[in-house]
Amino acid sequence: MKTVRGICFLVAILCCASLTSQAQQKFTISGYIKDAQSGETLPGANAYVKETHQGTNSNTYGFFSLSLPKAKYTFIVSFLGYEEFSQTIDLSKDVKLNVNLKTKSVQSKEVEIVGEKTEGNINSTDMGRLTVPMEMVKKLPAFFGEVDLVKVMQMVPGVKNGGEGNTGMYVRGGGPDQNLVLLDEAVVYNGAHLLGFFSVFNSDAIKTVDLHKGGMPAQYGGRLASVLDISMKEGNDKKYKVNGGIGLISSRLTVQGPIKKDTASFIVSARRTYIDVLIQPFIKDDAPTKGSGYFFYDLNTKVNYRLSEKDRLYLSAYFGRDVFSFKSKNSGLNIKVPWGNATASARWNHLFSSKLFLNTSLIFSDYDFESDIRQMVFAFKVKSGVRDYNAKLDFNWYPDIKHQVKFGANYIFHRYAPNNANGSFGEQEINFGPAVYLYAHEAALYASDDFDLTDKLRFHAGLRGSFFQQVGPFTRYVKDQQGATIDTLVYGKRQPVKHYLNAEPRLMMRYTINKKSSLKASYTQNYQYMQITSLANQSLPTDLWYPATSLVKPQFGTQYSLGYFRNFFDNTWESSVETYYKEMKNQVEFKDGALPSTGIGDNLDNQLTFGHGWSYGAEFFLKKVHGKTTGWIGYSLSWTVRNFPQLNNGKNYFARYDRRHDLSLVLTHDLNSRWSFSAIFVYASGSLLWMPTSIYLMEGQPVVNYGARNNFRMPPYHRLDLSATWTGRTDRKVHSSWNFSIYNVYSRLNPYFMYVYTEGNPADGSFKSQAKMVSIFPIIPSVTYNFSF
């Protein structure tokens, strides 16, 4: 009840503030901002009036609203890569204005690509937020020819990768399960293909990418570390268009066009690897592993329909799978391991008025992993996953030019399948117990206001009330300290097992020093009601999602951030220095020696242990936002520490993804209308491992002593990638380009993992051991042909 009262209280305050601001009669300019060529809406575009320099940004669906006193104004709309729109408006009544922005034309023979001149870096309350244009992402060097937006995000200060080629993100000391990854509002639980070497996001289907790693707005919740909000393209509603690409290991194809011109459109985008197909002709029929292979594929689809001036409908879906298979003729062993995500979103936009915008969403998310092993008469199958049914209401209210209010509600029904197994030997079934599913309800209410208190002081204040309840059917096995079952509690269908109710305040502040610089601060609290339980050192498809229970309390994070932001040379350069301190309570690890069970007479959370952690550091960021050469350089200095009473003898230890130094350099250069070049350089301290400190003999047998947890740091990671893109003539029916990339130019043997190698016989004294490092990617050139018509 306290959380609900808090939400109501905040909404009341915001309403009073908004009513106060309307003492003078005001009129509203509102509408949608779109791409003139494709009809795609443009979220995040700047809409402002020149006379007061006050304005707003278009929302996720391209809608904007400005309320101003009666007067004559110069109304301006600008967006990165587009020509500025300007119109004089005599505001004596409400004005509806839909703006179609044109792509910037060639300014000179040297084709200088001019970007947006904006003070958004200075004026907004955003901290730890980054939006990267997809056109820039596509110019960067590609790994095996595959452009990967998640790998680009890993080059931002405060975001670390999980190792060589891995798409897992570790944000400001958080684990990969502490990132909320959304695709058209649907949660993506496993964002990786090929064990983490590629992400599941096909760049041809993506419109915008928005990363929050600092002050998380109140509309987001359920994770401690970050939000990666990805929106799919809507489809061209002007004309039909086909584009795609052919690379070394995969190809992709996208088709889009109008269903009804200027009213409805569609997009279908597919991608598949084909190494498994290409190598089959070269494998002899009598080869012992004939029939083995691996491939992955993605399918993105979206349809949108403008029902009226006030109503719009969006339907989108994603389906992706990895499939690994292994066959051995000699042993009769046959293994098939498929895993992947499926999402679907149905969204309805409605305009109640020029000031009140509503989005209603119905969302489905599913992730499942399966391993099917067969050998002669023996069969064994294990499955795990998580499935969500989600409903959301999100309101955008623009009562005054000084206020941008957001409020809404969210409900999710979760179904978890932690680890279900079945098997047989001939006609005899092997009893692994019944399939175990865990069920839970999750709900939230939120409200926030982004408002100007004075000309120099701006606040973003928000509050999120969250609720989580585990429900039956469920059987709790109560254990004593020795692990023996002393009681069994049985809960029926929909019977409450355990619930949690929490408040999550969010506060961000910006103080403008002058037109070129500002100070910002933020304070956020987050609760997370699910986590990955993993025995691996990095995120894998086998990781198990597990909810908060009577034993597993919700993870709780508090983050404090302070930053200085400054622009240089007429906003050509943006810079920032951010410091942060984050506390994380109720962190989860497996107990030493624990192994995930099949659920027979036990609960997985009986094998878990709990502790806390903290992370702190400083992040330096310098970005060139327009001109022929663009890019950024980022550096972070950070520490990430954990403490678990039952691990490491209760002493503090650095988390396995603690990296002291992380440096990234990203550059793109447009030489002329045909050639563009890009480069990436990354350097990072090595990851931590838990390695043996000694191996000694006892009664003739080697005994391994591991010592302190995460006691060994691997060698530093560094790499240089280069890329060149040649674009064909644009006056032809088929537009084409060639991308030439070199991954790891100087063939640095970066560590992938390390292990202890032993040899010799303890009996004759020849036994010895040594640590060995495995590297997997030397220099890798690639070429990709892209086309569109």
Tab-separated table of C-alpha atoms in Angstrom, residues 50 127 148 203 419 525 559 578 602 638 665 711 721 758:
chain	number	residue	atom	x	y	z
A	50	LYS	CA	13.860	29.558	-31.932
A	127	MET	CA	23.237	10.434	-17.828
A	148	ASP	CA	26.729	-6.297	-34.805
A	203	SER	CA	20.968	-4.633	-38.487
A	419	ASN	CA	15.882	-27.739	-15.779
A	525	GLN	CA	17.042	2.393	-7.119
A	559	GLN	CA	23.438	3.869	-8.035
A	578	GLU	CA	30.986	10.581	-15.280
A	602	ASP	CA	15.096	-30.719	-4.261
A	638	SER	CA	36.529	0.794	-12.542
A	665	LEU	CA	38.502	4.201	-30.194
A	711	ASN	CA	42.959	-15.068	-8.167
A	721	ASP	CA	39.918	-3.614	-36.832
A	758	THR	CA	49.236	-31.934	-16.548
